[in-house]
Coordinates of C-alpha atoms (C1' of nucleotides) in Angstrom, one line a residue:
Chain A
M1436 CA 2.4 10.9 21.2
P1437 CA 1.7 13.3 24.0
E1438 CA -1.5 12.8 25.8
N1439 CA -2.5 16.5 25.9
E1440 CA -2.6 16.7 22.1
Q1441 CA -5.5 14.3 22.1
S1442 CA -7.0 14.9 25.5
D1443 CA -10.3 16.0 24.1
L1444 CA -10.7 12.8 22.1
I1445 CA -9.6 10.7 25.0
Q1446 CA -11.9 12.4 27.4
Q1447 CA -14.9 12.0 25.0
R1448 CA -14.1 8.3 24.8
E1449 CA -13.7 7.9 28.5
K1450 CA -17.2 9.4 29.0
K1451 CA -18.6 7.0 26.4
L1452 CA -16.9 4.1 28.1
Q1453 CA -18.5 5.1 31.4
A1454 CA -21.9 5.4 29.6
I1455 CA -21.4 1.9 28.3
V1456 CA -20.6 0.6 31.8
D1457 CA -23.7 2.4 33.1
L1458 CA -25.7 0.4 30.6
G1459 CA -24.5 -2.7 32.4
F1460 CA -21.7 -3.8 30.1
E1461 CA -18.3 -4.7 31.5
A1462 CA -15.6 -2.3 30.5
Y1463 CA -13.0 -5.0 29.8
P1464 CA -14.8 -8.4 29.7
R1465 CA -12.8 -11.6 29.8
K1466 CA -13.9 -13.5 26.7
Y1467 CA -16.5 -13.9 24.0
D1468 CA -17.4 -17.3 22.5
V1469 CA -17.7 -17.0 18.8
T1470 CA -19.2 -19.6 16.5
H1471 CA -17.3 -18.5 13.4
A1472 CA -14.3 -16.4 12.4
I1473 CA -15.2 -13.5 10.0
P1474 CA -13.4 -15.0 7.0
Q1475 CA -15.1 -18.3 7.6
I1476 CA -18.5 -16.7 7.4
V1477 CA -17.6 -14.7 4.3
T1478 CA -16.2 -17.8 2.5
E1479 CA -18.9 -20.2 3.5
N1480 CA -21.8 -18.0 2.7
S1481 CA -20.7 -16.0 -0.3
P1482 CA -22.4 -18.5 -2.7
L1483 CA -25.7 -18.3 -1.0
S1484 CA -28.5 -16.1 -2.4
A1485 CA -30.7 -13.8 -0.4
E1486 CA -33.5 -16.4 -0.7
Q1487 CA -31.3 -19.3 0.5
L1488 CA -30.1 -17.2 3.5
A1489 CA -33.7 -16.2 4.4
A1490 CA -34.9 -19.8 4.2
N1491 CA -32.1 -21.2 6.3
K1492 CA -31.7 -18.5 8.9
I1493 CA -28.1 -19.2 9.8
S1494 CA -27.3 -18.0 13.3
V1495 CA -23.8 -16.8 14.0
R1496 CA -21.8 -15.2 16.8
V1497 CA -18.7 -13.3 15.8
A1498 CA -16.3 -10.7 17.2
G1499 CA -14.3 -8.0 15.5
R1500 CA -13.2 -4.4 15.3
V1501 CA -15.6 -1.7 14.2
M1502 CA -14.2 -0.2 11.1
T1503 CA -17.1 1.8 9.7
M1504 CA -20.4 3.1 11.1
R1505 CA -23.5 4.3 9.2
P1506 CA -26.2 5.1 11.6
H1507 CA -29.7 5.8 10.4
G1508 CA -31.8 7.0 13.2
K1509 CA -33.3 3.9 14.9
A1510 CA -31.1 1.5 12.9
G1511 CA -27.6 1.4 11.5
F1512 CA -24.8 -0.4 9.8
A1513 CA -21.2 -1.1 10.7
H1514 CA -18.4 -3.2 9.3
L1515 CA -16.5 -5.5 11.6
A1516 CA -12.9 -6.5 10.7
G1517 CA -11.4 -9.7 11.8
G1518 CA -9.0 -12.3 10.3
G1519 CA -8.2 -9.9 7.4
K1520 CA -11.8 -9.7 6.2
R1521 CA -14.7 -7.4 6.9
L1522 CA -18.3 -8.3 7.5
Q1523 CA -21.3 -5.9 7.7
I1524 CA -23.7 -5.9 10.6
Y1525 CA -27.1 -4.4 10.6
V1526 CA -28.4 -3.1 14.0
R1527 CA -32.1 -2.2 14.4
L1528 CA -33.6 -0.9 17.6
D1529 CA -36.6 -3.3 17.3
A1530 CA -34.3 -6.3 16.8
V1531 CA -31.6 -5.7 19.5
G1532 CA -33.6 -3.8 22.1
E1533 CA -33.0 -0.5 23.9
R1534 CA -29.9 -1.4 25.8
D1535 CA -27.9 -2.9 22.9
F1536 CA -29.0 -0.1 20.6
E1537 CA -27.7 2.4 23.1
L1538 CA -24.4 0.5 23.0
Y1539 CA -24.4 0.8 19.2
K1540 CA -24.8 4.5 19.4
L1541 CA -21.9 4.8 21.9
L1542 CA -19.5 2.9 19.7
D1543 CA -16.4 4.5 18.2
L1544 CA -14.5 3.4 15.2
G1545 CA -11.9 1.0 16.5
D1546 CA -14.0 -0.5 19.3
L1547 CA -14.1 -4.3 19.6
I1548 CA -17.5 -5.9 19.9
G1549 CA -19.2 -9.2 19.6
V1550 CA -22.4 -9.7 17.6
E1551 CA -25.0 -12.4 17.6
G1552 CA -27.6 -12.7 14.9
Y1553 CA -28.5 -14.3 11.6
L1554 CA -27.2 -13.8 8.1
F1555 CA -29.1 -12.1 5.3
R1556 CA -28.4 -10.0 2.2
T1557 CA -29.2 -6.4 2.0
R1558 CA -30.9 -4.7 -0.9
T1559 CA -27.6 -4.1 -2.4
G1560 CA -26.7 -7.8 -2.0
E1561 CA -24.1 -7.5 0.7
L1562 CA -23.8 -10.5 3.1
T1563 CA -24.7 -9.0 6.5
I1564 CA -25.4 -10.1 10.1
H1565 CA -28.9 -9.1 11.2
A1566 CA -27.9 -8.4 14.8
E1567 CA -30.0 -9.7 17.7
H1568 CA -27.6 -9.0 20.4
L1569 CA -24.4 -6.9 20.8
Q1570 CA -21.6 -7.4 23.3
F1571 CA -19.1 -4.8 24.2
L1572 CA -15.5 -6.2 24.3
A1573 CA -13.0 -3.3 24.4
K1574 CA -12.8 0.4 23.7
A1575 CA -10.4 2.1 21.4
M1576 CA -9.4 5.2 23.4
L1577 CA -7.3 6.6 20.5
P1578 CA -8.8 7.3 17.0
L1579 CA -8.0 5.1 14.0
P1580 CA -6.3 6.6 11.0
E1581 CA -8.4 8.1 8.2
K1582 CA -10.6 5.6 6.4
W1583 CA -10.0 6.5 2.8
H1584 CA -6.3 7.1 2.4
G1585 CA -5.5 4.8 5.3
L1586 CA -2.1 5.2 6.9
T1587 CA 0.7 6.2 4.5
D1588 CA 3.3 7.9 6.8
V1589 CA 6.0 5.2 6.7
E1590 CA 7.4 6.1 10.0
I1591 CA 4.1 5.5 11.8
R1592 CA 3.5 2.4 9.7
Y1593 CA 6.8 0.9 11.0
R1594 CA 6.7 2.3 14.5
Q1595 CA 3.0 1.5 15.2
R1596 CA 2.8 -1.6 13.0
Y1597 CA -0.5 -2.5 14.8
L1598 CA -2.1 0.5 13.1
D1599 CA -0.6 -0.5 9.8
L1600 CA -2.0 -4.0 10.1
M1601 CA -5.4 -2.7 11.1
V1602 CA -6.0 -0.4 8.2
N1603 CA -3.7 -1.5 5.4
E1604 CA -5.0 -4.9 4.4
E1605 CA -2.1 -5.7 2.0
V1606 CA 0.3 -5.5 4.9
R1607 CA -1.4 -8.5 6.5
T1608 CA -1.0 -10.4 3.3
V1609 CA 2.8 -9.8 3.3
F1610 CA 3.2 -11.3 6.7
E1611 CA 0.8 -14.2 6.0
R1612 CA 3.0 -15.0 3.0
R1613 CA 6.1 -14.7 5.1
G1614 CA 4.6 -17.2 7.5
K1615 CA 3.7 -19.6 4.7
L1616 CA 7.2 -19.3 3.2
V1617 CA 8.9 -20.2 6.4
R1618 CA 6.5 -23.1 6.9
A1619 CA 7.2 -24.3 3.3
V1620 CA 10.9 -24.2 3.9
R1621 CA 10.6 -26.3 7.1
D1622 CA 8.3 -28.8 5.4
F1623 CA 10.7 -29.1 2.4
L1624 CA 13.8 -29.6 4.5
E1625 CA 12.0 -32.0 6.8
A1626 CA 11.0 -34.1 3.8
E1627 CA 14.7 -34.0 2.7
G1628 CA 15.7 -35.6 6.0
Y1629 CA 17.0 -32.5 7.6
L1630 CA 16.9 -31.9 11.4
E1631 CA 16.1 -28.4 12.7
V1632 CA 18.5 -27.2 15.4
E1633 CA 19.3 -24.1 17.4
T1634 CA 22.8 -22.9 17.9
P1635 CA 24.1 -20.0 20.0
M1636 CA 23.0 -16.5 19.3
M1637 CA 25.6 -15.2 21.8
Q1638 CA 29.1 -16.4 20.7
P1639 CA 32.6 -15.8 22.2
L1640 CA 33.8 -15.3 18.6
A1641 CA 31.6 -13.8 15.8
G1642 CA 32.4 -16.2 13.0
G1643 CA 31.0 -17.7 9.9
A1644 CA 30.8 -14.5 7.9
M1645 CA 32.6 -11.2 7.2
A1646 CA 30.8 -8.5 9.1
R1647 CA 31.1 -6.3 12.1
P1648 CA 29.3 -7.8 15.2
F1649 CA 27.3 -6.4 18.1
I1650 CA 29.0 -6.9 21.4
T1651 CA 27.5 -7.6 24.7
H1652 CA 28.6 -8.7 28.2
H1653 CA 27.8 -11.6 30.5
N1654 CA 28.1 -10.4 34.1
A1655 CA 28.4 -13.6 36.0
L1656 CA 31.1 -15.0 33.7
D1657 CA 32.5 -11.5 33.2
I1658 CA 33.1 -12.1 29.5
D1659 CA 32.3 -10.2 26.4
L1660 CA 30.1 -12.0 23.9
Y1661 CA 29.1 -11.3 20.3
L1662 CA 25.6 -11.6 18.9
R1663 CA 26.1 -14.0 16.1
I1664 CA 26.7 -12.8 12.5
A1665 CA 26.1 -16.4 11.3
P1666 CA 25.4 -19.8 12.7
E1667 CA 27.8 -21.4 10.2
L1668 CA 30.6 -22.7 12.3
Y1669 CA 28.3 -24.2 14.9
L1670 CA 26.2 -26.0 12.3
K1671 CA 29.4 -27.5 10.8
R1672 CA 30.4 -28.7 14.3
L1673 CA 27.2 -30.6 14.3
I1674 CA 28.1 -32.2 11.0
V1675 CA 31.3 -33.3 12.6
G1676 CA 29.2 -34.8 15.4
G1677 CA 27.2 -36.9 12.9
L1678 CA 24.1 -34.8 12.5
D1679 CA 24.4 -35.3 8.7
R1680 CA 21.6 -32.9 7.6
V1681 CA 20.9 -29.9 9.8
Y1682 CA 19.3 -26.6 9.3
E1683 CA 18.5 -23.5 11.3
I1684 CA 16.2 -20.6 10.6
N1685 CA 16.9 -17.7 13.0
R1686 CA 18.1 -14.2 13.4
N1687 CA 21.6 -13.0 12.6
F1688 CA 22.9 -9.6 13.8
R1689 CA 25.3 -7.4 11.9
N1690 CA 26.5 -4.1 13.1
E1691 CA 26.4 -2.5 9.6
G1692 CA 24.4 0.1 7.8
I1693 CA 20.6 0.2 7.5
S1694 CA 19.1 0.3 4.0
T1695 CA 16.1 -0.9 2.0
R1696 CA 18.0 -4.2 1.8
H1697 CA 19.7 -4.3 5.2
N1698 CA 18.2 -4.5 8.7
P1699 CA 20.7 -5.0 11.7
E1700 CA 18.8 -8.2 12.6
F1701 CA 17.7 -10.4 9.8
T1702 CA 16.5 -13.9 9.3
M1703 CA 18.8 -16.5 7.8
L1704 CA 18.2 -20.0 6.8
E1705 CA 21.4 -22.1 6.9
F1706 CA 21.6 -25.8 6.0
Y1707 CA 24.4 -28.3 5.8
Q1708 CA 24.4 -31.7 4.1
A1709 CA 27.2 -34.3 4.7
Y1710 CA 28.6 -36.1 1.7
A1711 CA 27.3 -33.4 -0.7
D1712 CA 29.1 -30.6 -2.6
Y1713 CA 28.0 -27.3 -4.0
H1714 CA 26.6 -28.9 -7.1
D1715 CA 24.1 -30.7 -4.9
M1716 CA 23.3 -27.4 -3.2
I1717 CA 22.5 -25.9 -6.6
A1718 CA 20.0 -28.7 -7.3
L1719 CA 18.5 -28.5 -3.9
T1720 CA 18.2 -24.7 -4.0
E1721 CA 16.3 -24.9 -7.3
R1722 CA 13.8 -27.4 -5.9
L1723 CA 13.5 -25.5 -2.6
L1724 CA 12.7 -22.2 -4.3
R1725 CA 10.2 -23.7 -6.7
R1726 CA 8.5 -25.5 -3.8
V1727 CA 8.4 -22.3 -1.7
A1728 CA 7.0 -20.2 -4.5
E1729 CA 4.3 -22.7 -5.3
A1730 CA 3.4 -22.8 -1.6
V1731 CA 3.3 -19.1 -1.2
L1732 CA 2.0 -17.9 -4.6
G1733 CA 0.7 -21.0 -6.3
S1734 CA 3.1 -20.3 -9.1
V1735 CA 6.8 -20.2 -9.9
E1736 CA 6.5 -16.9 -11.8
F1737 CA 5.8 -13.6 -10.2
D1738 CA 6.1 -9.8 -10.7
Y1739 CA 8.9 -7.9 -8.9
G1740 CA 8.6 -4.2 -9.6
D1741 CA 8.4 -3.9 -13.4
Q1742 CA 10.2 -7.3 -13.9
R1743 CA 8.6 -10.7 -14.3
I1744 CA 10.7 -13.3 -12.5
S1745 CA 10.5 -17.0 -13.1
F1746 CA 11.9 -19.8 -11.0
A1747 CA 11.2 -22.2 -13.9
K1748 CA 14.8 -21.8 -15.1
F1749 CA 18.0 -20.9 -13.2
E1750 CA 21.0 -19.5 -15.1
Q1751 CA 24.5 -20.4 -14.2
I1752 CA 27.6 -18.4 -15.0
T1753 CA 31.1 -18.0 -13.5
M1754 CA 32.0 -14.8 -11.8
K1755 CA 34.6 -14.1 -14.5
D1756 CA 32.2 -14.6 -17.3
A1757 CA 29.6 -12.4 -15.5
V1758 CA 32.2 -9.6 -15.2
L1759 CA 33.0 -9.9 -18.9
K1760 CA 29.4 -10.1 -19.9
Y1761 CA 28.3 -7.0 -18.0
W1762 CA 31.5 -5.0 -18.4
P1763 CA 30.5 -1.5 -19.5
S1764 CA 31.4 -0.8 -23.1
E1765 CA 32.4 2.7 -22.1
V1766 CA 35.4 1.3 -20.2
E1767 CA 38.5 -0.3 -21.8
A1768 CA 37.8 -4.0 -22.2
L1769 CA 39.4 -6.8 -20.2
T1770 CA 40.5 -10.1 -21.7
P1771 CA 39.7 -13.3 -19.7
A1772 CA 43.3 -13.7 -18.9
Q1773 CA 43.5 -10.2 -17.4
L1774 CA 40.9 -11.2 -14.8
D1775 CA 43.8 -13.1 -13.0
D1776 CA 46.1 -10.0 -13.3
A1777 CA 45.8 -7.6 -10.4
Q1778 CA 47.8 -4.9 -12.2
A1779 CA 45.6 -5.1 -15.4
M1780 CA 42.5 -4.8 -13.3
A1781 CA 43.9 -2.0 -11.2
D1782 CA 44.5 -0.2 -14.5
R1783 CA 40.8 -0.3 -15.3
I1784 CA 39.7 1.3 -12.0
P1785 CA 40.0 5.0 -13.1
G1786 CA 37.9 4.3 -16.2
L1787 CA 35.4 2.3 -14.2
N1788 CA 35.1 5.0 -11.7
Q1789 CA 34.4 7.5 -14.4
W1790 CA 31.6 5.3 -15.6
L1791 CA 30.3 4.9 -12.0
I1792 CA 30.3 8.6 -11.4
Q1793 CA 28.4 9.3 -14.6
R1794 CA 25.7 7.0 -13.4
G1795 CA 25.5 8.7 -10.0
V1796 CA 27.2 5.8 -8.1
A1797 CA 30.0 6.2 -5.7
P1798 CA 33.4 5.2 -7.2
I1799 CA 35.7 2.5 -6.0
P1800 CA 38.1 3.8 -3.4
A1801 CA 41.4 5.0 -5.0
D1802 CA 43.6 2.7 -2.9
A1803 CA 41.7 -0.5 -4.0
G1804 CA 44.1 -1.0 -6.9
H1805 CA 47.2 -1.0 -4.7
D1806 CA 46.8 -3.5 -2.0
K1807 CA 44.1 -5.8 -3.3
R1808 CA 44.8 -9.2 -4.9
S1809 CA 43.3 -10.2 -8.2
G1810 CA 40.6 -12.3 -6.6
E1811 CA 39.5 -9.4 -4.4
L1812 CA 39.4 -7.1 -7.4
L1813 CA 37.4 -9.6 -9.4
A1814 CA 34.8 -9.8 -6.6
L1815 CA 34.7 -6.1 -6.4
F1816 CA 34.3 -5.7 -10.2
F1817 CA 31.5 -8.3 -10.1
E1818 CA 29.6 -6.4 -7.5
T1819 CA 30.1 -3.2 -9.3
V1820 CA 29.1 -4.1 -12.8
A1821 CA 27.1 -7.3 -12.7
E1822 CA 25.1 -7.7 -9.4
E1823 CA 22.3 -5.3 -10.1
R1824 CA 21.8 -6.7 -13.6
L1825 CA 21.1 -10.2 -12.4
I1826 CA 17.3 -10.2 -12.4
Q1827 CA 16.4 -13.7 -13.3
P1828 CA 17.7 -16.4 -10.9
T1829 CA 21.4 -16.8 -11.6
F1830 CA 24.0 -18.9 -9.8
I1831 CA 27.3 -17.1 -9.9
V1832 CA 29.9 -19.9 -9.5
D1833 CA 33.7 -20.0 -9.1
Y1834 CA 34.5 -17.5 -6.4
P1835 CA 38.0 -16.3 -5.8
L1836 CA 39.9 -17.9 -2.9
E1837 CA 40.7 -14.6 -1.2
V1838 CA 37.1 -13.8 -0.4
S1839 CA 36.1 -17.3 0.6
P1840 CA 37.8 -18.3 3.9
L1841 CA 35.5 -21.3 4.5
S1842 CA 35.2 -22.9 1.1
K1843 CA 37.0 -25.8 -0.5
Q1844 CA 39.3 -25.0 -3.5
K1845 CA 38.6 -26.2 -7.0
P1846 CA 40.9 -29.1 -7.7
E1847 CA 41.9 -27.8 -11.2
N1848 CA 42.5 -24.2 -10.0
P1849 CA 43.3 -23.6 -6.4
N1850 CA 42.9 -19.8 -6.8
F1851 CA 39.2 -20.4 -7.0
V1852 CA 36.8 -22.2 -4.7
E1853 CA 33.7 -24.4 -5.1
R1854 CA 31.2 -21.7 -4.1
F1855 CA 28.2 -20.0 -5.6
E1856 CA 25.9 -17.1 -4.8
L1857 CA 22.4 -17.0 -6.1
Y1858 CA 21.2 -13.6 -7.4
I1859 CA 17.5 -12.8 -8.1
G1860 CA 16.0 -9.4 -8.7
G1861 CA 19.5 -7.8 -8.4
M1862 CA 19.8 -9.1 -4.9
E1863 CA 22.0 -11.7 -3.3
I1864 CA 19.7 -14.4 -2.1
A1865 CA 21.9 -17.3 -1.3
N1866 CA 25.5 -18.2 -0.6
A1867 CA 26.8 -21.7 -0.6
F1868 CA 29.9 -23.8 -1.0
S1869 CA 31.6 -27.1 -0.7
E1870 CA 32.8 -26.7 2.9
L1871 CA 36.5 -26.6 3.6
N1872 CA 37.2 -29.6 5.9
D1873 CA 41.0 -29.7 5.9
P1874 CA 42.0 -28.4 9.4
E1875 CA 45.4 -27.3 8.3
E1876 CA 44.2 -25.4 5.2
Q1877 CA 41.5 -23.9 7.4
R1878 CA 44.2 -22.6 9.8
N1879 CA 46.0 -21.1 6.8
R1880 CA 42.8 -19.3 5.7
F1881 CA 42.1 -18.0 9.2
Q1882 CA 45.7 -16.8 9.3
Y1883 CA 45.3 -14.9 6.1
Q1884 CA 42.1 -13.3 7.5
Q1885 CA 43.9 -12.5 10.7
N1886 CA 46.5 -10.5 8.6
L1887 CA 43.7 -8.6 7.0
R1888 CA 42.2 -7.9 10.4
E1889 CA 45.5 -6.6 11.7
K1890 CA 45.6 -4.3 8.7
G1891 CA 42.4 -2.8 9.9
D1892 CA 39.7 -4.8 8.1
L1893 CA 37.2 -5.2 11.0
T1894 CA 35.1 -7.6 8.9
A1895 CA 37.9 -10.1 8.4
H1896 CA 37.3 -13.5 10.0
A1897 CA 38.7 -14.3 13.4
I1898 CA 40.7 -17.4 14.1
D1899 CA 38.4 -20.0 15.8
E1900 CA 40.7 -22.6 17.4
D1901 CA 37.8 -24.8 18.6
Y1902 CA 36.4 -24.9 15.1
I1903 CA 39.8 -26.1 13.8
R1904 CA 39.9 -28.7 16.6
A1905 CA 36.4 -29.9 15.5
L1906 CA 37.6 -30.2 11.9
S1907 CA 40.6 -32.1 13.2
F1908 CA 38.3 -34.9 14.4
G1909 CA 37.3 -35.3 10.7
M1910 CA 34.3 -33.6 9.0
P1911 CA 32.8 -35.4 6.1
P1912 CA 32.7 -33.7 2.7
T1913 CA 29.8 -31.3 3.1
G1914 CA 27.7 -28.9 1.1
G1915 CA 26.4 -25.9 3.0
E1916 CA 24.2 -22.9 2.2
G1917 CA 22.7 -19.8 3.6
I1918 CA 19.5 -18.1 2.3
G1919 CA 18.4 -14.7 3.3
I1920 CA 14.7 -15.2 4.2
D1921 CA 13.8 -11.5 4.4
R1922 CA 15.0 -10.9 0.8
L1923 CA 13.2 -14.0 -0.4
V1924 CA 10.0 -12.7 1.2
M1925 CA 10.6 -9.3 -0.5
L1926 CA 10.7 -11.1 -3.9
L1927 CA 7.6 -13.1 -3.2
T1928 CA 5.6 -10.2 -1.9
N1929 CA 6.9 -7.6 -4.4
C1930 CA 8.3 -5.4 -1.6
R1931 CA 11.1 -3.0 -2.5
S1932 CA 12.2 -2.4 1.1
I1933 CA 13.2 -5.0 3.7
R1934 CA 11.3 -2.9 6.3
D1935 CA 8.1 -3.9 4.6
V1936 CA 8.7 -7.6 5.3
I1937 CA 10.0 -7.2 8.9
L1938 CA 7.2 -6.5 11.4
F1939 CA 9.2 -4.2 13.6
P1940 CA 12.3 -3.0 11.7
L1941 CA 14.9 -1.2 13.7
L1942 CA 14.3 2.6 13.8
R1943 CA 15.9 5.3 15.8
P1944 CA 14.1 5.3 19.2
E1945 CA 11.1 7.6 19.3
K1946 CA 11.8 10.8 21.2
H1947 CA 8.6 12.3 22.6
I1948 CA 6.7 9.3 23.7
E1949 CA 5.8 9.1 27.4
Chain B
rG1183 C1' 28.4 9.6 7.2
rG1184 C1' 27.4 12.2 2.0
rG1185 C1' 23.5 13.9 -1.6
rC1186 C1' 18.2 14.8 -2.8
rC1187 C1' 13.2 15.3 -1.0
rG1188 C1' 9.9 16.1 3.0
rG1189 C1' 7.6 17.6 8.3
rU1190 C1' 0.6 22.3 8.4
rA1191 C1' -5.9 19.7 12.7
rG1192 C1' -6.4 12.7 15.1
rC1193 C1' -5.7 11.1 9.5
rU1194 C1' -4.9 12.5 4.1
rC1195 C1' -3.7 17.0 2.1
rA1196 C1' -4.3 22.6 0.4
rA1197 C1' -2.7 27.6 1.4
rU1198 C1' 4.5 30.5 -2.1
rG1199 C1' 5.2 37.1 1.9
rG1200 C1' -0.9 39.7 3.7
rU1201 C1' -7.2 37.0 8.5
rA1202 C1' -4.3 29.1 8.5
rG1203 C1' -8.4 25.9 5.1
rA1204 C1' -10.9 21.3 2.9
rG1205 C1' -12.4 16.1 3.2
rC1206 C1' -12.5 12.2 6.6
rA1207 C1' -12.5 11.6 12.0
rC1208 C1' -14.8 14.2 16.5
rU1209 C1' -19.4 16.8 19.2
rG1210 C1' -25.0 18.0 19.0
rC1211 C1' -29.8 17.3 16.3
rC1212 C1' -32.8 14.6 12.2
rC1213 C1' -33.1 9.9 9.6
rU1214 C1' -35.3 1.7 10.4
rU1215 C1' -31.5 -1.6 3.9
rU1216 C1' -26.6 2.0 4.1
rU1217 C1' -21.7 1.3 2.3
rA1218 C1' -16.7 7.3 0.8
rA1219 C1' -24.7 7.0 3.5
rG1220 C1' -27.2 11.8 3.7
rG1221 C1' -29.0 16.7 6.0
rC1222 C1' -28.3 20.9 9.6
rA1223 C1' -25.2 23.0 13.3
rG1224 C1' -20.4 23.0 15.9
rG1225 C1' -15.5 22.2 18.4
rG1226 C1' -10.5 21.4 17.2
rG1227 C1' -3.8 24.5 15.2
rU1228 C1' 3.2 26.1 19.5
rU1229 C1' 2.2 25.3 10.8
rC1230 C1' 8.7 20.0 13.8
rU1231 C1' 12.2 23.1 17.2
rG1232 C1' 15.4 27.5 17.8
rG1233 C1' 17.3 31.8 15.7
rG1234 C1' 17.2 35.6 11.6
rU1235 C1' 15.2 38.8 7.5
rU1236 C1' 10.6 41.8 7.1
rC1237 C1' 5.6 46.5 8.7
rG1238 C1' 4.0 41.4 8.3
rA1239 C1' 6.6 34.4 7.8
rA1240 C1' 3.4 28.0 7.2
rU1241 C1' 5.8 30.5 3.1
rC1242 C1' 12.4 33.5 2.5
rC1243 C1' 17.5 32.6 5.1
rC1244 C1' 20.6 29.9 9.0
rA1245 C1' 21.1 26.0 12.6
rG1246 C1' 19.1 21.7 14.7
rC1247 C1' 15.6 17.4 15.3
rC1248 C1' 12.8 13.6 12.8
rG1249 C1' 11.6 10.7 8.5
rG1250 C1' 11.9 8.8 3.3
rC1251 C1' 14.8 7.8 -1.0
rU1252 C1' 19.7 7.2 -2.6
rC1253 C1' 25.2 6.4 -2.3
rA1254 C1' 29.0 4.2 0.7
rC1255 C1' 30.0 -0.4 4.5
rC1256 C1' 27.0 -5.0 4.1
rA1257 C1' 23.4 -9.8 3.1

RNA sequence: GGGCCGGUAGCUCAAUGGUAGAGCACUGCCCUUUUAAGGCAGGGGUUCUGGGUUCGAAUCCCAGCCGGCUCACCA
């Protein structure tokens, strides 16, 4: 924000900083040796009574940010924040001396200080440091947000996440859980014999998913590169090379819309296991998610909005059955056989659109019925009628061939592939399949995608000749999966927006900042 | 990109056509166990921007900027 708007406040604080320096304190000292972190003191001493604290006289030296001040003439209280906890300090003129008490009086909310003293309980029973010495550590030149309501303006919360973290304690919890979740994923896969690897974020072809990429340029080589939309094809090259169990947790970049469930850069876990198929991936996913929930929440059940979600049991249903199960009664019914019949499905689009419009949802484009094949329509219908209804963890299996360019066909029905997506809380969380390892069939699939691309579908998969070459050296039968980490964090932190689980979500650049 | 809602003091919010306010924060004074500390006094505004209507606009109208939610693309 412009400096002139707050020049009075800043000038006041500059004067105070000068006064602090005049007392003999450094304006920006190098370090402060603490004996304890604030949460440690709170945890360790909570059980101790006032009498026990008085008898033991436990000396501590801590540092933190001043969050509240209650001066009382020649004494005063303050709360220091650190490590997500607050601890009260009590400063008396006769205990800290003139110089330190002058410092106390010059403090502003937001300043960083060190305190040395001993623990006691106040009359109201609050654990407090009886200060014997104060150290000035850094000045807050700008004022903190209001102390009761905190900071609610979501734009400032996202743009100035440091403020959000300072004053909204639950925000810290979200990101602590996110860290625990990623840690738990790594521990689990490590124990399963997986190797963590890193593959290119800048790729000459943006493969492995269907999405529009970001494009960039390398000057020395004078080539265009794409920020990756998925690591998939590189990880499978590693399977070819004999790294039989690999995983990667890192960012993907997709040049698509922004919403409460989409950020242009998002974190994806992908893992590949040689000599396994998608059934093995289902079993692994169930174990992984239970382990992660236990690690993060200590439970496999949790609230998400007004729903109670349990990882104790995972449903499994084919895409066709899901469409039939959730097909709206207001629309003319479909028989199972008609789900292979593009014409029969196209005939339902007008009725379906009427139903969608009544519910305030945008209809399916009118031309969808003309040029789409039955598998594409099936996937479209699934997303339209079933996806948001899948609250409890549900594996949707048997995906149509047309929307699955990298998956192996089902032996008993080549129009469908060995693939699943896992839905929880109405969101797609995971996508997995038995990996296609037949190089000729892969070439055919790429060719089909290429045709879509030439018809104007910018998300259709590009032909990757080196990937076909890699498959031509022989890839073992392999199960592979991707899990959207941000959405998993949303579930386990009860956040409705992906921006609440990404520290610095992409926003339009701020205009008026100097 | 479409629809809906919003933008007033550093922060959270009032004021619905008639003198821009409150609480917190800030400044000064008093106060040695408070915790939304208290008491007294005070400073602080391009009401998002630009037009328009009107005797008079924070308020009504138009355009724009910014944000949220939602729909579409997508994970």
